[in-house]
């Protein structure tokens, strides 16, 4: 929705409301809900992508006149009728989205901001990295980190079976790293909550490779690691690339597991920002949480 509005009314405050409403006194609540849910249905449920933002924006001009106002939409059926009207106006401006091997469609674009904002609440399940290229010394792939990454994944999985975990590449985990990125790559970090978003496109340029090749290096490090199954296969199936605010990110989702996961037949746990190998009695106690 943001892309559609900004394609026609960039930087104009109140552009959405003035476009969809019939007058300055008309609330935008009803059309916003109907348009949002229509986008959700087309992009998430039907896995389509917006092909013509300009035409889509024109299609919803003064759409509030066609909708039942929110004060009168007392039933789910009435709300659904509003959504159906908007979807009918928009769907011809959408096209079937290609499904690249390394991405999982538009759902991640919606989930990405939520992942970033949830991190401070469940910090043990999240890891942010500015990328895989060293910021100090020679600008080359940090093989030490790539070798350590699968161990981090197993430790995040061992936090517990209650929720998924995430590793996100393209987010500086310290202000010092963000400043270094700006100095080296002329990329100013975008702040989202406490996090500093720098993207990984700059590292692709440094390495002279495409984003797909960059992602394969991360996949290769996971594939070639002594991480236990079924965690390894589950993680390999959940590596996504996402574009947000014009920058690319790689997101590894670590699905919640039903058993303790090992690395080189040893069990690790997160201890603050560090990793610690579990003692035998500790691993036995931790395994009971997964049953």
C-alpha positions as CSV (number, residue, x, y, z in Angstrom):
1,X,0.0,0.0,0.0
2,X,2.8,2.4,0.9
3,X,4.5,1.7,-2.4
4,X,1.3,2.4,-4.3
5,X,0.6,5.7,-2.6
6,X,4.2,7.0,-2.7
7,X,4.4,6.1,-6.4
8,X,1.8,8.8,-7.1
9,X,1.9,11.1,-4.1
10,X,5.5,11.0,-2.8
11,X,6.1,12.8,0.5
12,X,2.6,14.3,0.7
13,X,1.0,14.2,4.1
14,X,-2.6,12.9,4.1
15,X,-2.3,11.7,0.5
16,X,-4.1,8.4,1.1
17,X,-7.0,10.0,3.0
18,X,-7.6,12.7,0.4
19,X,-7.5,10.2,-2.4
20,X,-9.9,7.6,-1.1
21,X,-12.3,9.9,0.7
22,X,-15.2,11.9,-0.8
23,X,-14.5,15.0,1.3
24,X,-12.1,16.3,3.9
25,X,-14.7,15.4,6.6
26,X,-14.9,11.7,5.6
27,X,-13.1,9.3,7.8
28,X,-10.4,7.1,6.1
29,X,-10.9,4.3,8.6
30,X,-13.4,2.3,6.5
31,X,-11.5,2.5,3.2
32,X,-8.1,1.9,5.0
33,X,-9.4,-1.4,6.5
34,X,-11.0,-2.6,3.3
35,X,-7.9,-1.8,1.2
36,X,-5.5,-3.3,3.7
37,X,-7.5,-6.5,3.9
38,X,-7.8,-6.6,0.1
39,X,-4.0,-6.3,-0.2
40,X,-3.6,-9.0,2.4
41,X,-5.9,-11.3,0.4
42,X,-4.2,-10.7,-2.9
43,X,-0.6,-10.7,-1.7
44,X,-0.6,-13.3,1.1
45,X,-3.5,-15.7,0.4
46,X,-3.3,-15.5,-3.4
47,X,0.5,-14.9,-3.5
48,X,0.2,-12.1,-6.1
49,X,2.2,-9.0,-6.4
50,X,1.3,-5.4,-7.3
51,X,2.0,-5.1,-11.1
52,X,0.7,-1.6,-11.8
53,X,0.8,0.8,-8.7
54,X,-0.4,3.8,-10.7
55,X,-3.5,2.0,-12.1
56,X,-4.2,0.5,-8.7
57,X,-4.0,3.9,-7.0
58,X,-6.4,5.3,-9.6
59,X,-8.8,2.4,-9.1
60,X,-9.4,3.3,-5.5
61,X,-10.0,7.0,-6.0
62,X,-13.0,8.2,-3.9
63,X,-13.7,4.5,-3.0
64,X,-15.2,5.4,0.3
65,X,-18.4,6.4,-1.6
66,X,-18.9,2.7,-2.6
67,X,-18.3,1.3,1.0
68,X,-20.6,0.9,4.0
69,X,-19.2,3.3,6.6
70,X,-17.5,1.7,9.7
71,X,-20.3,3.0,12.0
72,X,-22.7,0.9,10.0
73,X,-20.6,-2.3,9.4
74,X,-22.0,-4.1,12.4
75,X,-21.6,-7.6,11.0
76,X,-18.6,-9.6,9.5
77,X,-20.6,-10.0,6.3
78,X,-20.8,-6.2,5.8
79,X,-17.1,-5.8,6.4
80,X,-16.4,-8.6,4.0
81,X,-18.6,-6.9,1.4
82,X,-16.4,-3.8,1.6
83,X,-13.3,-5.9,1.2
84,X,-14.8,-7.7,-1.8
85,X,-15.6,-4.3,-3.5
86,X,-12.0,-3.1,-3.1
87,X,-10.5,-6.4,-4.1
88,X,-12.6,-6.3,-7.3
89,X,-11.2,-2.9,-8.1
90,X,-7.6,-3.9,-7.5
91,X,-7.1,-7.5,-8.6
92,X,-6.7,-6.8,-12.3
93,X,-3.7,-4.6,-11.3
94,X,-2.0,-7.6,-9.6
95,X,-0.1,-10.5,-11.2
96,X,1.0,-13.9,-10.1
97,X,4.2,-13.5,-8.1
98,X,7.3,-15.4,-9.2
99,X,8.6,-17.8,-6.5
100,X,12.4,-17.7,-6.5
101,X,14.1,-20.6,-4.9
102,X,15.6,-18.5,-2.2
103,X,12.6,-16.5,-1.1
104,X,9.2,-17.2,0.3
105,X,7.0,-14.6,-1.3
106,X,5.5,-11.3,-0.1
107,X,4.6,-12.6,3.4
108,X,8.1,-11.9,4.7
109,X,7.8,-8.2,3.6
110,X,4.9,-7.8,6.0
111,X,6.5,-9.9,8.8
112,X,9.9,-8.3,8.6
113,X,9.2,-5.1,10.6
114,X,7.5,-7.3,13.3
115,X,10.6,-9.4,13.6
116,X,12.8,-6.3,14.1
117,X,10.4,-4.8,16.7
118,X,10.0,-8.0,18.7
119,X,13.7,-8.6,19.1
120,X,14.2,-6.5,22.3
121,X,11.3,-8.5,23.9
122,X,12.6,-12.0,23.1
123,X,16.3,-11.2,22.7
124,X,17.6,-14.7,23.2
125,X,15.7,-15.9,20.1
126,X,17.1,-13.1,17.8
127,X,20.5,-12.3,16.4
128,X,21.3,-9.3,14.1
129,X,24.4,-9.1,11.9
130,X,25.4,-6.3,9.7
131,X,26.5,-8.9,7.2
132,X,29.1,-11.6,6.4
133,X,31.9,-9.3,5.2
134,X,34.5,-8.0,7.7
135,X,34.2,-4.3,8.6
136,X,37.8,-4.2,9.8
137,X,40.9,-5.1,7.9
138,X,40.5,-6.6,4.4
139,X,36.9,-6.5,3.1
140,X,36.4,-10.2,2.6
141,X,33.9,-12.8,3.9
142,X,34.3,-13.5,7.6
143,X,34.7,-17.2,7.4
144,X,35.1,-17.5,11.2
145,X,31.6,-16.1,11.7
146,X,30.1,-18.3,8.9
147,X,31.6,-21.4,10.7
148,X,30.1,-20.1,14.0
149,X,26.7,-19.3,12.6
150,X,25.3,-22.8,12.7
151,X,26.3,-23.1,16.3
152,X,24.4,-19.9,17.0
153,X,21.3,-21.4,15.2
154,X,21.4,-24.5,17.4
155,X,21.7,-22.4,20.5
156,X,18.7,-20.3,19.5
157,X,16.7,-23.4,18.8
158,X,17.6,-24.7,22.3
159,X,16.0,-21.6,24.0
160,X,12.8,-23.6,24.0
161,X,10.0,-25.1,21.9
162,X,7.6,-22.2,22.4
163,X,8.5,-20.0,19.5
164,X,10.6,-19.5,16.4
165,X,14.0,-17.7,16.4
166,X,15.6,-15.4,13.8
167,X,19.0,-14.4,12.5
168,X,18.8,-11.2,10.3
169,X,21.7,-10.1,8.0
170,X,21.7,-6.4,7.2
171,X,21.0,-5.0,10.7
172,X,24.0,-3.5,12.6
173,X,24.0,-4.9,16.1
174,X,26.0,-1.9,17.5
175,X,26.2,1.8,16.8
176,X,29.9,1.4,16.2
177,X,29.2,-1.1,13.3
178,X,26.6,1.3,11.8
179,X,29.1,4.1,11.8
180,X,31.7,1.9,10.2
181,X,29.3,0.9,7.5
182,X,28.6,4.5,6.8
183,X,32.3,5.2,6.6
184,X,33.2,2.3,4.3
185,X,30.0,1.9,2.2
186,X,28.4,5.4,2.3
187,X,25.2,3.8,3.7
188,X,23.4,5.6,6.5
189,X,21.6,3.3,8.8
190,X,17.8,3.5,9.0
191,X,16.5,3.3,12.6
192,X,13.6,1.0,13.5
193,X,13.1,1.0,17.2
194,X,16.5,0.2,18.7
195,X,17.8,-1.5,15.5
196,X,19.9,0.0,12.8
197,X,19.1,-1.2,9.3
198,X,21.9,-1.1,6.7
199,X,21.0,-3.9,4.3
200,X,23.3,-6.3,2.5
201,X,23.3,-4.8,-1.0
202,X,26.5,-2.9,-0.1
203,X,28.2,-6.2,0.7
204,X,27.1,-7.7,-2.6
205,X,28.8,-4.8,-4.3
206,X,32.0,-5.3,-2.3
207,X,32.1,-9.0,-3.2
208,X,30.9,-8.4,-6.8
209,X,28.1,-10.9,-6.6
210,X,24.3,-11.0,-6.8
211,X,22.0,-11.3,-3.8
212,X,21.2,-14.9,-4.7
213,X,24.9,-15.8,-4.6
214,X,25.3,-14.0,-1.3
215,X,22.4,-16.0,0.1
216,X,23.9,-19.2,-1.2
217,X,27.1,-18.6,0.8
218,X,24.9,-18.5,4.0
219,X,23.1,-21.6,2.9
220,X,26.3,-23.4,2.2
221,X,27.7,-22.6,5.6
222,X,24.5,-24.2,7.1
223,X,24.5,-27.2,4.8
224,X,28.1,-28.0,5.4
225,X,27.9,-27.8,9.2
226,X,27.7,-30.6,11.8
227,X,24.2,-29.3,12.9
228,X,21.8,-32.0,13.9
229,X,18.6,-33.0,12.1
230,X,15.8,-32.2,11.8
231,X,17.0,-28.6,12.7
232,X,19.3,-28.3,9.7
233,X,16.7,-29.2,7.1
234,X,14.1,-27.0,8.8
235,X,16.5,-24.0,8.7
236,X,17.6,-24.6,5.1
237,X,13.9,-24.4,4.1
238,X,13.4,-21.1,5.8
239,X,16.1,-18.8,4.5
240,X,14.4,-15.7,3.0
241,X,15.5,-12.5,1.2
242,X,13.4,-9.4,1.7
243,X,13.5,-5.9,0.4
244,X,12.5,-3.2,2.9
245,X,12.8,0.6,2.3
246,X,14.9,-0.1,-0.8
247,X,17.4,-2.3,0.9
248,X,17.9,-6.1,0.9
249,X,18.1,-8.4,3.9
250,X,18.6,-12.1,4.5
251,X,16.4,-13.6,7.2
252,X,16.9,-17.0,8.6
253,X,13.9,-18.4,10.5
254,X,14.7,-21.0,13.1
255,X,11.5,-23.1,13.5
256,X,10.6,-24.1,17.0
257,X,11.9,-27.7,17.6
258,X,10.4,-30.6,19.4
259,X,13.8,-31.8,20.7
260,X,17.1,-30.4,21.8
261,X,19.4,-29.7,18.9
262,X,23.2,-30.4,18.8
263,X,26.2,-29.0,17.0
264,X,29.1,-31.5,16.6
265,X,27.2,-33.8,19.0
266,X,27.4,-31.1,21.7
267,X,24.6,-28.9,23.0
268,X,24.8,-25.1,23.2
269,X,22.8,-22.4,24.8
270,X,22.8,-18.7,24.7
271,X,24.3,-16.9,27.7
272,X,23.5,-13.2,27.0
273,X,25.2,-12.5,23.7
274,X,27.6,-15.4,24.1
275,X,27.3,-19.1,23.5
276,X,28.0,-21.7,26.2
277,X,28.3,-25.5,25.9
278,X,25.8,-27.2,28.1
279,X,27.0,-29.6,30.8
280,X,25.5,-33.1,30.7
281,X,23.1,-32.6,33.5
282,X,22.1,-29.2,32.1
283,X,21.4,-30.8,28.7
284,X,19.3,-33.5,30.3
285,X,17.2,-30.9,32.2
286,X,16.8,-28.7,29.1
287,X,15.7,-31.7,27.0
288,X,12.7,-32.2,29.3
289,X,11.3,-28.8,28.2
290,X,11.0,-30.2,24.7
291,X,8.7,-33.1,25.6
